[in-house]
mmCIF file of C-alpha atoms and ligand atoms in Angstrom:
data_model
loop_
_atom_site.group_PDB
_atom_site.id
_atom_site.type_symbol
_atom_site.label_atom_id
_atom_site.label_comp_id
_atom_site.label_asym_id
_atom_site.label_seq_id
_atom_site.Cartn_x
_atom_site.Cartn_y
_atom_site.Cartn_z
ATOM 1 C CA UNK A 1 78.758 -17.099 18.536
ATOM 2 C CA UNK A 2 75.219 -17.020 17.702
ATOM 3 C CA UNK A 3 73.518 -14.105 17.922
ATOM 4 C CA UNK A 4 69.506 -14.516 17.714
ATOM 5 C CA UNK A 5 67.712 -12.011 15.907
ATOM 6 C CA UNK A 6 64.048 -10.791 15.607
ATOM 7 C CA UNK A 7 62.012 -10.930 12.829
ATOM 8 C CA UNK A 8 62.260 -7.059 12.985
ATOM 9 C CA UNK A 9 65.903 -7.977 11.986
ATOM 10 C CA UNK A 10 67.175 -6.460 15.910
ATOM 11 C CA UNK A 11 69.371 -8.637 17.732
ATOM 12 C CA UNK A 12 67.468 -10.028 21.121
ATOM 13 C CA UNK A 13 69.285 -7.084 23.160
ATOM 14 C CA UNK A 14 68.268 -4.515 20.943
ATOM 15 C CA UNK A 15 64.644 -6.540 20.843
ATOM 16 C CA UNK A 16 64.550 -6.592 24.384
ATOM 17 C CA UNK A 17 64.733 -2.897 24.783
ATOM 18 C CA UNK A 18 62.763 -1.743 22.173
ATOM 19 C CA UNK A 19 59.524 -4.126 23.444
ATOM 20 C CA UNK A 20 60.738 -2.104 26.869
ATOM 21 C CA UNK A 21 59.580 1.117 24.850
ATOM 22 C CA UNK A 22 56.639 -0.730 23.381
ATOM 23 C CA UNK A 23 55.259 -2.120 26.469
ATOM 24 C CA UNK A 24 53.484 1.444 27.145
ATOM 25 C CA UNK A 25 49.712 0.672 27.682
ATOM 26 C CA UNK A 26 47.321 2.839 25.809
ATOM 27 C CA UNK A 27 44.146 3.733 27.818
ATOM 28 C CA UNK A 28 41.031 4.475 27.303
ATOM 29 C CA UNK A 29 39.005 2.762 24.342
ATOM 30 C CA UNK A 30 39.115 6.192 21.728
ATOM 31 C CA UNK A 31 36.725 4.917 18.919
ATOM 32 C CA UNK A 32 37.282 5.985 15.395
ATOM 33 C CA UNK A 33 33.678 5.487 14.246
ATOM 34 C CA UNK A 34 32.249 7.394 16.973
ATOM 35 C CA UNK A 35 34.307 10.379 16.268
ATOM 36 C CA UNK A 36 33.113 10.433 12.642
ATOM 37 C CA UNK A 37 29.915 9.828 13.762
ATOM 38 C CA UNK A 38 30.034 13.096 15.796
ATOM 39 C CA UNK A 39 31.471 14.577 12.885
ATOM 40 C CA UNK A 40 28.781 13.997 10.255
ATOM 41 C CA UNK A 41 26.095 14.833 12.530
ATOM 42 C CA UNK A 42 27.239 17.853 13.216
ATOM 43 C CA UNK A 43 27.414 18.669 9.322
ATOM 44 C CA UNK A 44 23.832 17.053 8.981
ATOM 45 C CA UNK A 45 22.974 19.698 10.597
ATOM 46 C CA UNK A 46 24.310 22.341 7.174
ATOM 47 C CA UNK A 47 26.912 25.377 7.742
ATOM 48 C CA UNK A 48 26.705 26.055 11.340
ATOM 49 C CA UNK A 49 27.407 30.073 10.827
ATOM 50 C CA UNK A 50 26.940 32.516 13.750
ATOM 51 C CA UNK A 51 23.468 33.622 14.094
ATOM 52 C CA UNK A 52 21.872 31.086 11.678
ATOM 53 C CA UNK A 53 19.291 28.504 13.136
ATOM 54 C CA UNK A 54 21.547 25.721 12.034
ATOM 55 C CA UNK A 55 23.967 27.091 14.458
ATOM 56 C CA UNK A 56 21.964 27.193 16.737
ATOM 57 C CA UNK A 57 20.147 23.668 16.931
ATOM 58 C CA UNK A 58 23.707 22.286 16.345
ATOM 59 C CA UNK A 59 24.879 23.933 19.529
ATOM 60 C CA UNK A 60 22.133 22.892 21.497
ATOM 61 C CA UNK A 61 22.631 19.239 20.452
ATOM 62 C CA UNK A 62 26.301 20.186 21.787
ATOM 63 C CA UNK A 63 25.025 20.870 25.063
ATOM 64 C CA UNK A 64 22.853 17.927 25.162
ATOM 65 C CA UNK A 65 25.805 14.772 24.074
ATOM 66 C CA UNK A 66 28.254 16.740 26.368
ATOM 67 C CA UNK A 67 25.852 17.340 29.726
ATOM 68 C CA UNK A 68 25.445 13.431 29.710
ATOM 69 C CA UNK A 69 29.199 13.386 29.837
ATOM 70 C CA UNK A 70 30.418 16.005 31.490
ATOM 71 C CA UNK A 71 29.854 17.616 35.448
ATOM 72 C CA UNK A 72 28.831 20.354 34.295
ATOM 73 C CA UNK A 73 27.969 22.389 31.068
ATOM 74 C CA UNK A 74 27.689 26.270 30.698
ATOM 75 C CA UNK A 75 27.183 28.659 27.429
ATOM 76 C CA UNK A 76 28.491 32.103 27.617
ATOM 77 C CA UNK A 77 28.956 34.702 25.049
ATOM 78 C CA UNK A 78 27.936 38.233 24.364
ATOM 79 C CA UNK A 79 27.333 40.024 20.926
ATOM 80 C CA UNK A 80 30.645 41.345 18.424
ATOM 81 C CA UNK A 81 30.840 43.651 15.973
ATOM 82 C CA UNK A 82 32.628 41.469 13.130
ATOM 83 C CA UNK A 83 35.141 42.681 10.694
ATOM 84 C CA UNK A 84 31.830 43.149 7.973
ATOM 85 C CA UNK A 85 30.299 45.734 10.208
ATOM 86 C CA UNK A 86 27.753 42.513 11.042
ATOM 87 C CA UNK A 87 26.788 42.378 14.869
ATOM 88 C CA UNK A 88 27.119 38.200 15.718
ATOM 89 C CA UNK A 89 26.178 36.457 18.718
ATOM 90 C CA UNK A 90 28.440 34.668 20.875
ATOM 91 C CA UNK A 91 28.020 31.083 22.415
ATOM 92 C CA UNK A 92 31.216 29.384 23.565
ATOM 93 C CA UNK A 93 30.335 26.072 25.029
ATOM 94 C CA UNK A 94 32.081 25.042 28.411
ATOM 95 C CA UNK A 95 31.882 21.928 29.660
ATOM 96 C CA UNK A 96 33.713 20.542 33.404
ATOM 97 C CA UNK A 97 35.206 16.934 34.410
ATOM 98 C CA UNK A 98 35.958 16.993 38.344
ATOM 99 C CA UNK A 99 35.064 20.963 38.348
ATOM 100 C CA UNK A 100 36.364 20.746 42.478
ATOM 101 C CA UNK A 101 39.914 19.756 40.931
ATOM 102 C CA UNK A 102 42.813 22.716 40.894
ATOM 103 C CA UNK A 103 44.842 20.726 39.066
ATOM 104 C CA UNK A 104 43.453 20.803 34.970
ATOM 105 C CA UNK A 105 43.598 20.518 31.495
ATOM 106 C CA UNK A 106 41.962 22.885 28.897
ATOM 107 C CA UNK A 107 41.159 21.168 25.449
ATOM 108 C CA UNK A 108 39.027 23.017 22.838
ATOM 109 C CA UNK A 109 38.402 23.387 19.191
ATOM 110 C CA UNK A 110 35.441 25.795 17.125
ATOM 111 C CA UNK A 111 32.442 24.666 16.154
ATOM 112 C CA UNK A 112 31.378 27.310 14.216
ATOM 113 C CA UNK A 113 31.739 27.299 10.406
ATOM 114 C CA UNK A 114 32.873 29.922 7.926
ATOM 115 C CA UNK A 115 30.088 31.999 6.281
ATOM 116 C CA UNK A 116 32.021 32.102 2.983
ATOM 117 C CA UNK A 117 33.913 29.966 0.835
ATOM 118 C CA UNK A 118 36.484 32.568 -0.056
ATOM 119 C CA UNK A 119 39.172 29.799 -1.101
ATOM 120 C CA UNK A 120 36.584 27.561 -3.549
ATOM 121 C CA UNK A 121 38.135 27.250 -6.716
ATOM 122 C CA UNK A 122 34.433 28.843 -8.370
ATOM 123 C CA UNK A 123 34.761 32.380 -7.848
ATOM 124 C CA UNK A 124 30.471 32.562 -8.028
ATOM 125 C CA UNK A 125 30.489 30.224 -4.758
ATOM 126 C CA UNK A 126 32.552 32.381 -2.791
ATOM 127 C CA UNK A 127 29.867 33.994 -1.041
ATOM 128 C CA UNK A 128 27.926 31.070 -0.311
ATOM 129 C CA UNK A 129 29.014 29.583 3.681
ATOM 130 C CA UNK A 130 31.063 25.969 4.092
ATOM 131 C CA UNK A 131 29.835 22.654 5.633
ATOM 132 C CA UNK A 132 33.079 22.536 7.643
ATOM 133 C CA UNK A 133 33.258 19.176 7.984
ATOM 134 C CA UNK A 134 37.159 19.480 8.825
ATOM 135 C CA UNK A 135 37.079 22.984 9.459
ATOM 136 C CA UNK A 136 35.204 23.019 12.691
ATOM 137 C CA UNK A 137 33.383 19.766 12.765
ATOM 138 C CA UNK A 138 36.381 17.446 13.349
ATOM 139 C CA UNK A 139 38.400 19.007 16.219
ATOM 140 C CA UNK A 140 34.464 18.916 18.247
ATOM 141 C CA UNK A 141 33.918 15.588 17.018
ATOM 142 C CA UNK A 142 37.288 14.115 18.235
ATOM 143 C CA UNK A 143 36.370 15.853 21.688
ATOM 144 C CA UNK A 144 33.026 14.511 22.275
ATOM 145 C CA UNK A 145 34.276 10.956 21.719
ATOM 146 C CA UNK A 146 37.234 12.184 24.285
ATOM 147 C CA UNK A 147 34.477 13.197 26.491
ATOM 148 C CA UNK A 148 32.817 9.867 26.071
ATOM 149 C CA UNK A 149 35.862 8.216 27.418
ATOM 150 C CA UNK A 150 36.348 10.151 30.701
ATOM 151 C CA UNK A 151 32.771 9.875 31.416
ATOM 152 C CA UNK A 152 34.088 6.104 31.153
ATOM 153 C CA UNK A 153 37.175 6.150 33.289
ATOM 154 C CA UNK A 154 37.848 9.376 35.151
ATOM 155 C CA UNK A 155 40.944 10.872 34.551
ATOM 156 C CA UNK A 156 43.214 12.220 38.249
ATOM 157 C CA UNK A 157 43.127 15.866 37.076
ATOM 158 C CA UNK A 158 40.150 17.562 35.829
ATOM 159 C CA UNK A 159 39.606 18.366 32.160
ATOM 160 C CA UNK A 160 37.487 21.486 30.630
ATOM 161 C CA UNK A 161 36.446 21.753 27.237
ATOM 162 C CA UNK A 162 35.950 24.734 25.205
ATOM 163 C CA UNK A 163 33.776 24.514 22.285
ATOM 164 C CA UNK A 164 34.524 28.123 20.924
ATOM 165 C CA UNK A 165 32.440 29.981 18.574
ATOM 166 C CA UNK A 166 32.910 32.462 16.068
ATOM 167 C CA UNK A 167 36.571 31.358 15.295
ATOM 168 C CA UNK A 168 36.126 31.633 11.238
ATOM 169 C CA UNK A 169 34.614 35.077 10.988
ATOM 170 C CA UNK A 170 37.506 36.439 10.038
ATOM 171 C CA UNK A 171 37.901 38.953 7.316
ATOM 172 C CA UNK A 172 37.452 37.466 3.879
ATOM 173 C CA UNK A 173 41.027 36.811 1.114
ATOM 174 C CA UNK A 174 38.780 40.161 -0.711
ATOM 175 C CA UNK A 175 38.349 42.336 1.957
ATOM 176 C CA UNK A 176 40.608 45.533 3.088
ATOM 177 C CA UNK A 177 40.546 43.878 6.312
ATOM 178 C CA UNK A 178 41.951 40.433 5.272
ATOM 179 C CA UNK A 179 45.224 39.872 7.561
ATOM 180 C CA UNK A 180 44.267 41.563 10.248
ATOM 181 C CA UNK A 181 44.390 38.951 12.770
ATOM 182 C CA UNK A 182 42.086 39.961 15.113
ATOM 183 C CA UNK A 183 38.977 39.618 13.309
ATOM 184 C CA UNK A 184 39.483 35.662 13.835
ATOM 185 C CA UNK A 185 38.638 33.987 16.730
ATOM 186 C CA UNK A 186 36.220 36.090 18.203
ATOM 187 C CA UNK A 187 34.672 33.631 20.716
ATOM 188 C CA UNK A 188 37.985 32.496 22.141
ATOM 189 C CA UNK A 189 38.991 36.018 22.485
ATOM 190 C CA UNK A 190 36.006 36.534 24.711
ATOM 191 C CA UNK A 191 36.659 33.650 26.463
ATOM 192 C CA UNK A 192 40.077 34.510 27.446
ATOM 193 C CA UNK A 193 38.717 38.022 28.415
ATOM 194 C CA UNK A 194 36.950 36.679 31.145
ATOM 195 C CA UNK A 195 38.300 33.383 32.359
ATOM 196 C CA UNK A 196 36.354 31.457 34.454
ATOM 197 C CA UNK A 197 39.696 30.948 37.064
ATOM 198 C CA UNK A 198 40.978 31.604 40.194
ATOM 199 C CA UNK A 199 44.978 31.611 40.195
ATOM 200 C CA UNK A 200 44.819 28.135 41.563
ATOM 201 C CA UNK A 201 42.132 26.309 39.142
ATOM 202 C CA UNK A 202 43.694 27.878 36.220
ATOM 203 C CA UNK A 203 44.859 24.915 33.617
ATOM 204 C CA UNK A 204 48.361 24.291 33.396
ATOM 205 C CA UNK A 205 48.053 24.119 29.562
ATOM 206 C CA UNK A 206 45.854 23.727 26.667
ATOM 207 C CA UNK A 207 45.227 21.705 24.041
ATOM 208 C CA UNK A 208 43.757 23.003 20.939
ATOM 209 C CA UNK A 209 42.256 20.505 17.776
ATOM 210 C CA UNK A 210 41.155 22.298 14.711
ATOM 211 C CA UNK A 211 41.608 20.597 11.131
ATOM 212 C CA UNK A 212 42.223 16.716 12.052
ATOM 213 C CA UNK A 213 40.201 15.145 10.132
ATOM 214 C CA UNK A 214 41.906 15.263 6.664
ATOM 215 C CA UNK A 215 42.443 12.168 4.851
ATOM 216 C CA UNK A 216 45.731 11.169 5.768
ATOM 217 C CA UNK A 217 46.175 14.239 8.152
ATOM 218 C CA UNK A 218 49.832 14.712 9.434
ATOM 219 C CA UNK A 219 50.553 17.201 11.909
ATOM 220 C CA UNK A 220 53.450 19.161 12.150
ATOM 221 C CA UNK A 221 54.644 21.429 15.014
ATOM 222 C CA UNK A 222 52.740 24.882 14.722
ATOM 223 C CA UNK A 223 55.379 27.419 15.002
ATOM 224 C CA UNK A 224 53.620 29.530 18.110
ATOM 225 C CA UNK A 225 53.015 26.185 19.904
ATOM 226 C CA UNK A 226 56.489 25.617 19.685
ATOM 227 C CA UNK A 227 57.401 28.961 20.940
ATOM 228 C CA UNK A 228 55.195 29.444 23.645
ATOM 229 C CA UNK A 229 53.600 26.554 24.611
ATOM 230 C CA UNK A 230 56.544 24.126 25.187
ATOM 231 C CA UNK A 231 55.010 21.811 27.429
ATOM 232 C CA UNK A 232 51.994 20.628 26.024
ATOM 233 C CA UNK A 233 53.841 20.597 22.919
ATOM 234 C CA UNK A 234 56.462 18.727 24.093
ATOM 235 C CA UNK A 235 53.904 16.647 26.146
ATOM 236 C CA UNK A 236 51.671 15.796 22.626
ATOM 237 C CA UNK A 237 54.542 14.771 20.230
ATOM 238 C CA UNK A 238 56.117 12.294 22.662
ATOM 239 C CA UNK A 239 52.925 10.223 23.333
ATOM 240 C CA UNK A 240 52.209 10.199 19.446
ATOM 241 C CA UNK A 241 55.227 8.701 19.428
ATOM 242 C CA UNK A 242 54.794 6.096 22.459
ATOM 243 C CA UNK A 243 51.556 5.279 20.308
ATOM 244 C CA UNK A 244 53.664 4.329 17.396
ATOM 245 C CA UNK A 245 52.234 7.756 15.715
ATOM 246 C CA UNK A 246 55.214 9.296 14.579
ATOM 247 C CA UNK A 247 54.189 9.642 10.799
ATOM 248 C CA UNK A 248 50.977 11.348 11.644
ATOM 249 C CA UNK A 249 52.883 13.680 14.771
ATOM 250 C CA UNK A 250 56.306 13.990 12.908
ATOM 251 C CA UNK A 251 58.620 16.352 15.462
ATOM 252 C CA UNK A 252 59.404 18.773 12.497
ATOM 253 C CA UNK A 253 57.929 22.839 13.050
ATOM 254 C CA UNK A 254 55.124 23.214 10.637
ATOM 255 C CA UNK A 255 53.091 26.587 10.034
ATOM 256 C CA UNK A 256 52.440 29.756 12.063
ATOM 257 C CA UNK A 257 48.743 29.820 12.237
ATOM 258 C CA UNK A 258 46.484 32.496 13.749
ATOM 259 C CA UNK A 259 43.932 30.390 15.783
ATOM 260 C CA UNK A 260 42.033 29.735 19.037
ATOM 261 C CA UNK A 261 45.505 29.368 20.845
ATOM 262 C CA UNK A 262 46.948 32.437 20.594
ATOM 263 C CA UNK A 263 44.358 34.328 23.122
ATOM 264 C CA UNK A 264 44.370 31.495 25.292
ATOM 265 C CA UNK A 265 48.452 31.617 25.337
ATOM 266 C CA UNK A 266 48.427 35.258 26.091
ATOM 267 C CA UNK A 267 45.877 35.129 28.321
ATOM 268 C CA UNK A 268 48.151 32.847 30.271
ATOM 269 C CA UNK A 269 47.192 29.319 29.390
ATOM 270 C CA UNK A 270 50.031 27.938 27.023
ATOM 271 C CA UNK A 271 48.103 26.080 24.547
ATOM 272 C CA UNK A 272 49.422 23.906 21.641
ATOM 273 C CA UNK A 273 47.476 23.852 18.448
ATOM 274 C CA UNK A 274 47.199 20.116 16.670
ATOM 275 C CA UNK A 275 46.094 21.405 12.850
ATOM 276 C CA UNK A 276 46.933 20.091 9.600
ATOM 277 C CA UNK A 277 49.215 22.608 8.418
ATOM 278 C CA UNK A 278 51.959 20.905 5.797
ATOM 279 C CA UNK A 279 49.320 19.323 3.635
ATOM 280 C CA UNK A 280 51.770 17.322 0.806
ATOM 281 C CA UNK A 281 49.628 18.625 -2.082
ATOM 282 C CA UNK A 282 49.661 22.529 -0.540
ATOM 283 C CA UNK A 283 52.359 23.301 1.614
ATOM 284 C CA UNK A 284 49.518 25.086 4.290
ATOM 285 C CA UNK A 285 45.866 23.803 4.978
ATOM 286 C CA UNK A 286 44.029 20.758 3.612
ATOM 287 C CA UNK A 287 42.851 21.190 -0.123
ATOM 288 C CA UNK A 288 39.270 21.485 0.738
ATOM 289 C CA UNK A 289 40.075 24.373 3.313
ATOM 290 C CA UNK A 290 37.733 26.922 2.602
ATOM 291 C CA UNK A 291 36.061 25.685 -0.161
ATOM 292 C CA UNK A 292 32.754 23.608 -0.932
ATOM 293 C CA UNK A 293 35.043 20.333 -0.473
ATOM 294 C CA UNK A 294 35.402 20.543 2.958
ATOM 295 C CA UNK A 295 32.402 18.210 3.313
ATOM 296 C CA UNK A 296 32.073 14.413 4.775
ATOM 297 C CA UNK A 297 33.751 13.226 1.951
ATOM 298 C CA UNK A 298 37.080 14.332 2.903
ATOM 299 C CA UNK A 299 37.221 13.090 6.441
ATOM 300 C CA UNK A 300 38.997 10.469 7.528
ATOM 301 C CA UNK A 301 38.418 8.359 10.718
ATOM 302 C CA UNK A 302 41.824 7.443 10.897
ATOM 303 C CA UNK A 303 42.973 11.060 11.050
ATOM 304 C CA UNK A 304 39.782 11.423 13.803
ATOM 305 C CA UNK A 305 41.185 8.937 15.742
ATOM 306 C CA UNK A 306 45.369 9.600 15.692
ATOM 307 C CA UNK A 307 44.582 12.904 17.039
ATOM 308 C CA UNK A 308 42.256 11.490 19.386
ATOM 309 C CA UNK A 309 44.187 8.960 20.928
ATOM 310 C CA UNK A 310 46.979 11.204 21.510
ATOM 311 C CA UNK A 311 45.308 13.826 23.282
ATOM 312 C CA UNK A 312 42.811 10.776 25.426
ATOM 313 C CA UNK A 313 46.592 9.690 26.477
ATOM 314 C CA UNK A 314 47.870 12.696 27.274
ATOM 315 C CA UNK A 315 45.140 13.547 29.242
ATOM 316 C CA UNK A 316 45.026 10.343 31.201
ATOM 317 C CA UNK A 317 49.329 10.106 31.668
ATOM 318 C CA UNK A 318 48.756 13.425 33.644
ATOM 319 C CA UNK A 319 49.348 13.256 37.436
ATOM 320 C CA UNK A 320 47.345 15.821 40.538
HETATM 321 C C1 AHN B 1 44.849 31.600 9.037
HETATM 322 O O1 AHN B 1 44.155 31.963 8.127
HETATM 323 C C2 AHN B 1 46.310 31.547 8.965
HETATM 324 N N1 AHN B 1 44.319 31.170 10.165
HETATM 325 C C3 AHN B 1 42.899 31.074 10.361
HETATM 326 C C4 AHN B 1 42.649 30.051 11.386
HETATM 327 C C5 AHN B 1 41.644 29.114 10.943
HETATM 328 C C6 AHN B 1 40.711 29.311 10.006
HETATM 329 N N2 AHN B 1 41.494 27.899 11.372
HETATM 330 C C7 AHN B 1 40.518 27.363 10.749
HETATM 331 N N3 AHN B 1 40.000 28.198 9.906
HETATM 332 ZN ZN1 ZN B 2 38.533 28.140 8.781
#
C-alpha cells in the first residue's frame, strides 16, 4: 500500500488535518515597520519622564496619531506624591473605538520612561533618566499601529486604550523604599480608582504590552496573568499559536511582575500582561532594562510585530 507523504514528512491524513489547523485567516494588515516607526519617534523625542517637557510634547503627539484613529480621545490625571517625596503630574491617555458598544476590550501599556537608570552597569549614570525605547516606547508603539488597523477595519466589540503614565516611578534598587510595590504604577492606579464604567460597559478583560520589543523577545506566561486573568491569557497564547507563534508565546509560566495589570485586575478588569520576562541571557527582564541600552538599538520589529499580531487577532476573533 502506498501511503503518500508531504514534504513536511506527514502522511496525506495527517497533512490534511494539520492544513485544517493552518487554514485560520489572519486579519488585519499589522505592519512591522510602522510599529518601529512609532517606536523611534517616540524616543526622538529623549526620556519622556513625568513632568519634563519631553513628556509632555511626546504625549501630545500621542493624542494627535491616536484622535485620527480613534472615536474619541481623553487625558485625565491628577498630581502624586512619588516614593522621592517629588509631587508628579498625571496624564493617562484614553482613547475609544465604538465608545456606544457594552461589549469591550481594554489594551494598554506606559508611556512614560524611568527617571533613573538604576540597573546601568556605570554606577555614575545611575542618576541620569532612560530613553525607554523597550521600556515604555514599544508596548505604545505596537498599539498605535493596532489602532491604525481598526481605524481600517472595525472590529464587532469596541476597544479602549490606555496609555498610562507614571508606571516607572517606582522606588529606585538604592532606596529604603525599593520593593514596595506600590510606588509603581502610579497612573494606572489612578486610573483604576476612577473607572470610566458603568457595570455594563465595563471590559471583559485586558490586555497589557510592556517590554516587546526586545530583539528576539519571547514571552512567557506572567505568573499573576495566569492566576487571575485566565481568559485573556488563555485567549492570547492560543492565537500566538494559530499564528504559528509558538516560539515567541511559548505556554510555559514565566515571572511574577508588578505592573500596570495588577490595579486593573483588582479593580475588576482581569488583565494579562505580554512582557519579556525569561530573557535567555538573564533569567528576568531584557539586558538593557534599566540601563542606558535600552535605546533604538535594541528593538526589534519582529518582536514589535509578534506581539502585535497576536493581540490585532485577538481583538478582531472577539464576538458582541
Ligand atoms: C518589577 O520591578 C518587578 N516590576 C516593575 C514593572 C516595570 C518596570 N515594568 C517596566 N518597568
Ligand atoms: Zn521600567
Amino acid at each position: 500500500m502506498l501511503i503518500s507523504v508531504s514534504c513536511s514528512g506527514k502522511t496525506s491524513a495527517a497533512a490534511e488535518s494539520q492544513s485544517v489547523e493552518d487554514q485560520f485567516a489572519e486579519r488585519g494588515s499589522f505592519s512591522a515597520d510602522s510599529a518601529y516607526s512609532y517606536v523611534k519617534r517616540q524616543v526622538d523625542f529623549g526620556p519622556r519622564v513625568p513632568g519634563s517637557d519631553a513628556h509632555k510634547a511626546c504625549r501630545e503627539w500621542l493624542v494627535e496619531q491616536l484622535s485620527a484613529y480613534a472615536d474619541t480621545v481623553t487625558v485625565s490625571g491628577t498630581p502624586v506624591t512619588a516614593w522621592d517625596g517629588a509631587t508628579i503630574p498625571v496624564h493617562n491617555i484614553f482613547a475609544r473605538f465604538k465608545p456606544e458598544s457594552q461589549a469591550r476590550i481594554l489594551l494598554a501599556a506606559h508611556y512614560d520612561t524611568r527617571p533613573w537608570a538604576d540597573h546601568d552597569p556605570d554606577s555614575d549614570a545611575r542618576l541620569k533618566p532612560i530613553y525607554g525605547a523597550n521600556d515604555g516606547a514599544s508596548g505604545v508603539g505596537v498599539l498605535l499601529e493596532i489602532a491604525r488597523n481598526l481605524a481600517k477595519e472595525n472590529p464587532e466589540v469596541g476597544v479602549d486604550i490606555l496609555l498610562t503614565d507614571a508606571e516607572d516611578y517606582g522606588a529606585r534598587d538604592d532606596s529604603p523604599r525599593a520593593h514596595e510595590e506600590d510606588t509603581w504604577c502610579l497612573g494606572a492606579q489612578q486610573f483604576a480608582r476612577n473607572l470610566p464604567y458603568t457595570a455594563a460597559d465595563t471590559p471583559r478583560y485586558g490586555i497589557l504590552l510592556d517590554m516587546v520589543g526586545g530583539r528576539g523577545a519571547v514571552f512567557h506566561q506572567e505568573y499573576f496573568s495566569t492566576r487571575y486573568a485566565q481568559k485573556p491569557t488563555a485567549k492570547v497564547w492560543a492565537m500566538a499559536r494559530k499564528l504559528g507563534l509558538t516560539d515567541r508565546f511559548p505556554a510555559k509560566e514565566g515571572g511574577a511582575i508588578n505592573d500596570d495589570h495588577l490595579p486593573l485586575i483588582r479593580a475588576g478588569i482581569p488583565t494579562t500582561d505580554i512582557i519579556e520576562s525569561n530573557n535567555a541571557s538573564t533569567g528576568s527582564f531584557n539586558p538593557t532594562w534599566h540601563t542606558h541600552d535600552d535605546n533604538m538599538d535594541n528593538i526589534d520589529p519582529s518582536s514589535l510585530s509578534a506581539a502585535g499580531r497576536v493581540v490585532l487577532n485577538v481583538i478582531y476573533s472577539e464576538k458582541p
